[in-house]
XYZ file of N, CA and C in Angstrom:
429
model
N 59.091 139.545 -18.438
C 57.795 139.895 -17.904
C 56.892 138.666 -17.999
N 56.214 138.139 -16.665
C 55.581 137.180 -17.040
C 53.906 137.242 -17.939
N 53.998 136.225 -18.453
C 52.715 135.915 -19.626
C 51.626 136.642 -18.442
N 50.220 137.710 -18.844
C 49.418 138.181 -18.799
C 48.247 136.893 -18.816
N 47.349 136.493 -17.980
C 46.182 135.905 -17.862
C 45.516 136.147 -19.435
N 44.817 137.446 -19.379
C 44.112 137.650 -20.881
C 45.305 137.613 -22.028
N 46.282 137.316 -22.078
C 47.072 137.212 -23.538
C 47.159 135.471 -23.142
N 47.335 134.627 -22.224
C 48.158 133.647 -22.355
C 47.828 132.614 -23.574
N 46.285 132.807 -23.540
C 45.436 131.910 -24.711
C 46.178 132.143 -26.414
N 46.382 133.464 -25.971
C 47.080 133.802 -27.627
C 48.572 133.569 -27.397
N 49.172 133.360 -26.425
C 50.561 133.245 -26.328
C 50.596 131.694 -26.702
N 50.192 130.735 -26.078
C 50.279 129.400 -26.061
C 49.865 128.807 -27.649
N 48.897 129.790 -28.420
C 48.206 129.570 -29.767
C 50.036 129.892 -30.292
N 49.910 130.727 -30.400
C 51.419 131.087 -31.044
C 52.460 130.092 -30.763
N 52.703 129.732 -29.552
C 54.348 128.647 -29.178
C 53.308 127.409 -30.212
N 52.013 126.728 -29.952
C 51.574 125.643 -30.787
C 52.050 125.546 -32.147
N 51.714 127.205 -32.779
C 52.322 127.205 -33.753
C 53.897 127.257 -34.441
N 54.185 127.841 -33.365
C 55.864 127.777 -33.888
C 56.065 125.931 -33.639
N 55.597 125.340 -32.876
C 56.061 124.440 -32.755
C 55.747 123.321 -33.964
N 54.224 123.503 -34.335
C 54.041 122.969 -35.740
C 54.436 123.432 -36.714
N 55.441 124.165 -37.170
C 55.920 124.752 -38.219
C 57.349 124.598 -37.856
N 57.910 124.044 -36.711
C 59.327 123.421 -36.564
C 59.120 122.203 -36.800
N 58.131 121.598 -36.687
C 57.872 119.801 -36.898
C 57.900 119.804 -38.688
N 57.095 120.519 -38.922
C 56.495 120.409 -40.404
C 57.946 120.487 -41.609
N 58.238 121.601 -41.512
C 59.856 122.064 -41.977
C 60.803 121.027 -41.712
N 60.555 120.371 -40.446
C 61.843 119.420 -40.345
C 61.468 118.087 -41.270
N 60.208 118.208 -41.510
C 59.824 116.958 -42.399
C 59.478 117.235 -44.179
N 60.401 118.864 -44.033
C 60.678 119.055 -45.130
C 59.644 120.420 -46.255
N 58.987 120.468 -45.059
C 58.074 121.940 -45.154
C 58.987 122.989 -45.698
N 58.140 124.061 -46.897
C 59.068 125.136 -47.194
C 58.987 126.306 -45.760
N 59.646 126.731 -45.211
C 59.077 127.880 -43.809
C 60.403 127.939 -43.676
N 60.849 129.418 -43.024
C 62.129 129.589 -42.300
C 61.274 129.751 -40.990
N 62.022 128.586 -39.998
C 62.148 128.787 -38.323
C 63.275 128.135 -38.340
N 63.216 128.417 -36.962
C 64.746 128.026 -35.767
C 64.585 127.104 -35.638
N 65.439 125.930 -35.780
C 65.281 124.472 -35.602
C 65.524 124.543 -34.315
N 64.760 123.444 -33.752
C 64.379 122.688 -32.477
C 65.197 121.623 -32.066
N 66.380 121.501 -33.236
C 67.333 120.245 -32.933
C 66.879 118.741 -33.162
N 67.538 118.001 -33.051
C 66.787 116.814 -33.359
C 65.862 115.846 -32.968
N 64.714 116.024 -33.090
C 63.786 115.585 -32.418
C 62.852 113.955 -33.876
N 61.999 113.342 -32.959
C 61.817 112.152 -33.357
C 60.227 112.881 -34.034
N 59.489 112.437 -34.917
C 58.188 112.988 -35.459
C 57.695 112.357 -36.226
N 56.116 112.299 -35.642
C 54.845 111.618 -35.969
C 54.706 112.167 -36.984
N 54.274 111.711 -38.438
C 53.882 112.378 -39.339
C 52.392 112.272 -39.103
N 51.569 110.858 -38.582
C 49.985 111.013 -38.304
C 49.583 112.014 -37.423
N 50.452 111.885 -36.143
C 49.948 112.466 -34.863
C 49.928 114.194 -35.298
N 51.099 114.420 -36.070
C 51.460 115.958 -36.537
C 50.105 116.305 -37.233
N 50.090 115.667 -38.147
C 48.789 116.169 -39.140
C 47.144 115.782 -38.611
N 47.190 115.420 -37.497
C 45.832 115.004 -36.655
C 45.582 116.670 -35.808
N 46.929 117.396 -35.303
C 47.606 118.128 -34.402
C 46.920 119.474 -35.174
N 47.424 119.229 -36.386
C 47.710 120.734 -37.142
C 45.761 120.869 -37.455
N 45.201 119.620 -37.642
C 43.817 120.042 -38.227
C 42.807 120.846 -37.001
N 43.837 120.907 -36.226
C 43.301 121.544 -34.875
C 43.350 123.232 -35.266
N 45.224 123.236 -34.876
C 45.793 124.254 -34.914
C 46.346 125.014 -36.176
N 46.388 124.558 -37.520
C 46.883 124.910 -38.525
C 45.949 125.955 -39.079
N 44.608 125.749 -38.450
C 43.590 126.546 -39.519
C 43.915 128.385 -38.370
N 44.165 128.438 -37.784
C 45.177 129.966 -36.972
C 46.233 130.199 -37.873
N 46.633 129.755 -38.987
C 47.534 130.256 -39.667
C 47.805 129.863 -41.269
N 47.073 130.443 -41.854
C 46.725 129.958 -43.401
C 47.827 129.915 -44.342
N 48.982 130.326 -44.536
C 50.010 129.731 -44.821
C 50.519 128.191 -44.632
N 50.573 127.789 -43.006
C 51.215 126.574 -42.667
C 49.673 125.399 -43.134
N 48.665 125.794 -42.881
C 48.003 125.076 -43.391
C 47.804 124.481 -44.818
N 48.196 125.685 -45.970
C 48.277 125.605 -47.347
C 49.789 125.165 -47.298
N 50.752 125.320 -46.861
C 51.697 124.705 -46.887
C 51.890 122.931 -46.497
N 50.813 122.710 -45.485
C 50.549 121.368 -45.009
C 49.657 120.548 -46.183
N 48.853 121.278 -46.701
C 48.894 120.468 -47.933
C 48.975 120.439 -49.195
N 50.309 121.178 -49.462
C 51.161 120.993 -50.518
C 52.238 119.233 -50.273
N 52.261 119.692 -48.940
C 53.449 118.565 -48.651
C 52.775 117.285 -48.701
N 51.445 117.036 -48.465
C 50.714 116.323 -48.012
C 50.544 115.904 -49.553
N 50.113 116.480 -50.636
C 50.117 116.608 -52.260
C 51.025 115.491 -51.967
N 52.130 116.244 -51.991
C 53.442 115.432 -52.550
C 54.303 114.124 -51.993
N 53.939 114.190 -50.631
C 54.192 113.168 -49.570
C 53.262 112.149 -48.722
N 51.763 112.126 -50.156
C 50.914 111.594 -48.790
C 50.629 109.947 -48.822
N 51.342 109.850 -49.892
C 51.930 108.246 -49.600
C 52.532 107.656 -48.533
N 52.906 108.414 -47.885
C 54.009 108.290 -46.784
C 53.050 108.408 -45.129
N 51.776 108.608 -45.483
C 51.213 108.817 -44.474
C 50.398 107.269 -44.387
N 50.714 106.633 -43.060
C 49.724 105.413 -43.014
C 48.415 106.248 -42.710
N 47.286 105.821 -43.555
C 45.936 106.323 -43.500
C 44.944 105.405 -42.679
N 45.758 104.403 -42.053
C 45.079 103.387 -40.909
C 45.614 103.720 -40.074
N 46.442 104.212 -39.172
C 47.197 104.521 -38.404
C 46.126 105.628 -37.523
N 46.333 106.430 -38.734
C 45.975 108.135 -39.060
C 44.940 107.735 -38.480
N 43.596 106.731 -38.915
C 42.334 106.765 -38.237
C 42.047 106.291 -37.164
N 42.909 105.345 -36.600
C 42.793 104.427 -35.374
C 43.499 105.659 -34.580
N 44.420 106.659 -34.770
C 44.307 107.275 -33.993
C 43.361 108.472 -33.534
N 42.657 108.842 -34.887
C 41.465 109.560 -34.042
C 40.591 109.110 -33.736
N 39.665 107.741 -33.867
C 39.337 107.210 -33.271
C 39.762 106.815 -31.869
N 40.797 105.964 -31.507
C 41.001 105.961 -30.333
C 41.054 107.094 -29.438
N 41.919 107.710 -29.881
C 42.157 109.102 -29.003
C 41.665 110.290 -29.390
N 40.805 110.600 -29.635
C 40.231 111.934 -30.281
C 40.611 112.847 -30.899
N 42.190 112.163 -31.073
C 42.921 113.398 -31.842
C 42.634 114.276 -33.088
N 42.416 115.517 -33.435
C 42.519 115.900 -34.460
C 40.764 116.449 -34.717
N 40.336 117.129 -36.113
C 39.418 117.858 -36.160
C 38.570 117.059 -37.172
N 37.470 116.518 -37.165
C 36.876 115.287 -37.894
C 36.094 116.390 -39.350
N 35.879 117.479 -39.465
C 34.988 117.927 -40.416
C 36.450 118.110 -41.340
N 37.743 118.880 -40.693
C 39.118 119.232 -41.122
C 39.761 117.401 -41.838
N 39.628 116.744 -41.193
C 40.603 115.708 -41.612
C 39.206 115.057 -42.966
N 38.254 115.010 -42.894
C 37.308 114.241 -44.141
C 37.960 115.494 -45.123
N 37.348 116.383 -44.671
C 37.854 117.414 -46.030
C 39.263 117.458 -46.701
N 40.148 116.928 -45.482
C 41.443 116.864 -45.855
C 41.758 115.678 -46.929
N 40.977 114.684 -46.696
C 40.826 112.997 -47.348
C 39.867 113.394 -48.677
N 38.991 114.190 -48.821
C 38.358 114.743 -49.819
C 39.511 114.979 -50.835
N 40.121 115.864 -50.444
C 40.858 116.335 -51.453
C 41.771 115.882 -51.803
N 42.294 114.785 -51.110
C 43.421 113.931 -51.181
C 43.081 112.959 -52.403
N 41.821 112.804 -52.268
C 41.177 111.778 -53.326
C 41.329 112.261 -54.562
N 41.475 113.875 -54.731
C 40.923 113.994 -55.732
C 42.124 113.805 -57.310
N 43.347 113.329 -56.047
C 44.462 113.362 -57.146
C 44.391 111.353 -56.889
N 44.545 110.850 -57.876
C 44.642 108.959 -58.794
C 46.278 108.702 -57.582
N 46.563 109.441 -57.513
C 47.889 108.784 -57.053
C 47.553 108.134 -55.481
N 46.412 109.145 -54.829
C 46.021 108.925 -53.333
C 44.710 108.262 -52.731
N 44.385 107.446 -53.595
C 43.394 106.871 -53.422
C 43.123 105.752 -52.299
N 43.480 105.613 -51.306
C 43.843 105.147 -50.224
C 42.806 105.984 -49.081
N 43.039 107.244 -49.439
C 42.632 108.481 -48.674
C 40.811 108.434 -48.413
N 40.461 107.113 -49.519
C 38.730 107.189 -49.832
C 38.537 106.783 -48.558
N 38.617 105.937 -48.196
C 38.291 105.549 -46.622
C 37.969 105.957 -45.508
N 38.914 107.307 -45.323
C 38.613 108.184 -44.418
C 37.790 108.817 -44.594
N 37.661 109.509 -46.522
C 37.152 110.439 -46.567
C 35.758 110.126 -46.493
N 35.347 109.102 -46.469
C 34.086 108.430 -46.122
C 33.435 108.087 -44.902
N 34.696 108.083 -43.893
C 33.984 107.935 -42.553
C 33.746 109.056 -42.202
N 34.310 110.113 -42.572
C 34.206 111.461 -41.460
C 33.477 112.704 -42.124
N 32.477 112.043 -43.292
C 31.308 112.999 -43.325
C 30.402 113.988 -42.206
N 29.940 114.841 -42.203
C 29.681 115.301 -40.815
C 28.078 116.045 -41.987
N 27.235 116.215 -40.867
C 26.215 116.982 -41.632
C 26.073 118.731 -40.615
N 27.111 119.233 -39.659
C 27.412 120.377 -39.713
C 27.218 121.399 -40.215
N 26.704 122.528 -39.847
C 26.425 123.892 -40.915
C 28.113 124.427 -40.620
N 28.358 124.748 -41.574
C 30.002 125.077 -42.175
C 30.023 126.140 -41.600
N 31.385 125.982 -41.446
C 31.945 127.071 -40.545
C 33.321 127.866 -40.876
N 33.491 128.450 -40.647
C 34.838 129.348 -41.717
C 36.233 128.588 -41.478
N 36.823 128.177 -42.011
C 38.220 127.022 -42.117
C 39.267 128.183 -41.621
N 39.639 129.347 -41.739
C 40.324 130.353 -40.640
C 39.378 130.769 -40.043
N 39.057 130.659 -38.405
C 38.108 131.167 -37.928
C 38.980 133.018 -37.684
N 40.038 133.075 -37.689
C 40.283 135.128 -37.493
C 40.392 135.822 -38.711
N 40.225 135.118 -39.662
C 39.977 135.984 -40.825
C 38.486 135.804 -41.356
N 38.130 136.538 -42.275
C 36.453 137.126 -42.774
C 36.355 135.395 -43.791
N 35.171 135.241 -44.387
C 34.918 134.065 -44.779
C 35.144 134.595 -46.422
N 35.545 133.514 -47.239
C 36.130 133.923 -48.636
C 34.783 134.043 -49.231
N 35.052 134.563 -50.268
C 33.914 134.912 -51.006
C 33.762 133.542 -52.312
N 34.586 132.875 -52.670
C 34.918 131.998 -53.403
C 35.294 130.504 -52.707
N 34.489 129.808 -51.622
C 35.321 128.938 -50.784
C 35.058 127.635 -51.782
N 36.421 126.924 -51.395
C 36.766 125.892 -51.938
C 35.721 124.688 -52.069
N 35.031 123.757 -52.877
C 33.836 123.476 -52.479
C 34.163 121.852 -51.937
N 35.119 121.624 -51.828
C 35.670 120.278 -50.757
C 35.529 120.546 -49.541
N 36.132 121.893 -49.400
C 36.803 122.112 -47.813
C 34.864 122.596 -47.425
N 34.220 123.523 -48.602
C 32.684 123.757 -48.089
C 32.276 122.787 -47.660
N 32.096 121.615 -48.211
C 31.047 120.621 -47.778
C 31.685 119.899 -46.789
């Protein structure tokens, strides 16, 4: 049956997501999906991608930075910015907050840089926009 006009927005949200949660897993994410076979992957471009789309699914997002915890040495953090700079990729209030917290562990201190350019003075806005706003929000991801 073909995709419905009023669903397609939520259909296409969904394939985004399966598709970032086949990238993520293949780079070693805990998640059961269907592998996609072998494909080549951006670890910047992915995590520029997900600060878009990850916050539609609060698992892969808390899962994105666990890995990010543990793997974020591995992320060039110049790369990471020249590409949202150049190309607009990615969510600028999502990625400072993301560099916020990155800071807050001695091992990732690299991460200050960003987390310094992409201050925003924004009235905050709920980090899952389809679920209700926490009653306890994180006060990195708040500010």
């Amino acid at each position: 049956m073909p995709t419905s006009l009023s669903t397609s927005n939520e259909d296409l949200r969904e394939s985004i997501l399966q598709l970032l949660w086949q990238q993520w897993a293949a780079l070693g994410l805990s998640g059961h999906v269907a592998s996609a076979g072998t494909a080549m992957i951006d670890p910047e471009a992915l995590l520029l991608f997900s600060t878009v789309f990850a916050r539609h699914d609060a698992r892969l997002f808390d899962e994105m930075i666990d890995w990010l915890q543990q793997n974020g040495t591995w992320i060039n953090v110049q790369r990471l910015t020249r590409l949202h700079r150049e190309h607009g990729l990615g969510d600028t209030t999502i990625l400072g907050a993301l560099a916020e917290f990155m800071t807050s562990d001695s091992a990732h201190t690299k991460w200050k840089v960003l987390a310094k350019r992409t201050t925003t003075t924004e009235a905050p806005q709920p980090l899952f926009p389809q679920s209700a706003p926490s009653d306890h929000p994180d006060p990195i991801f708040k500010a």
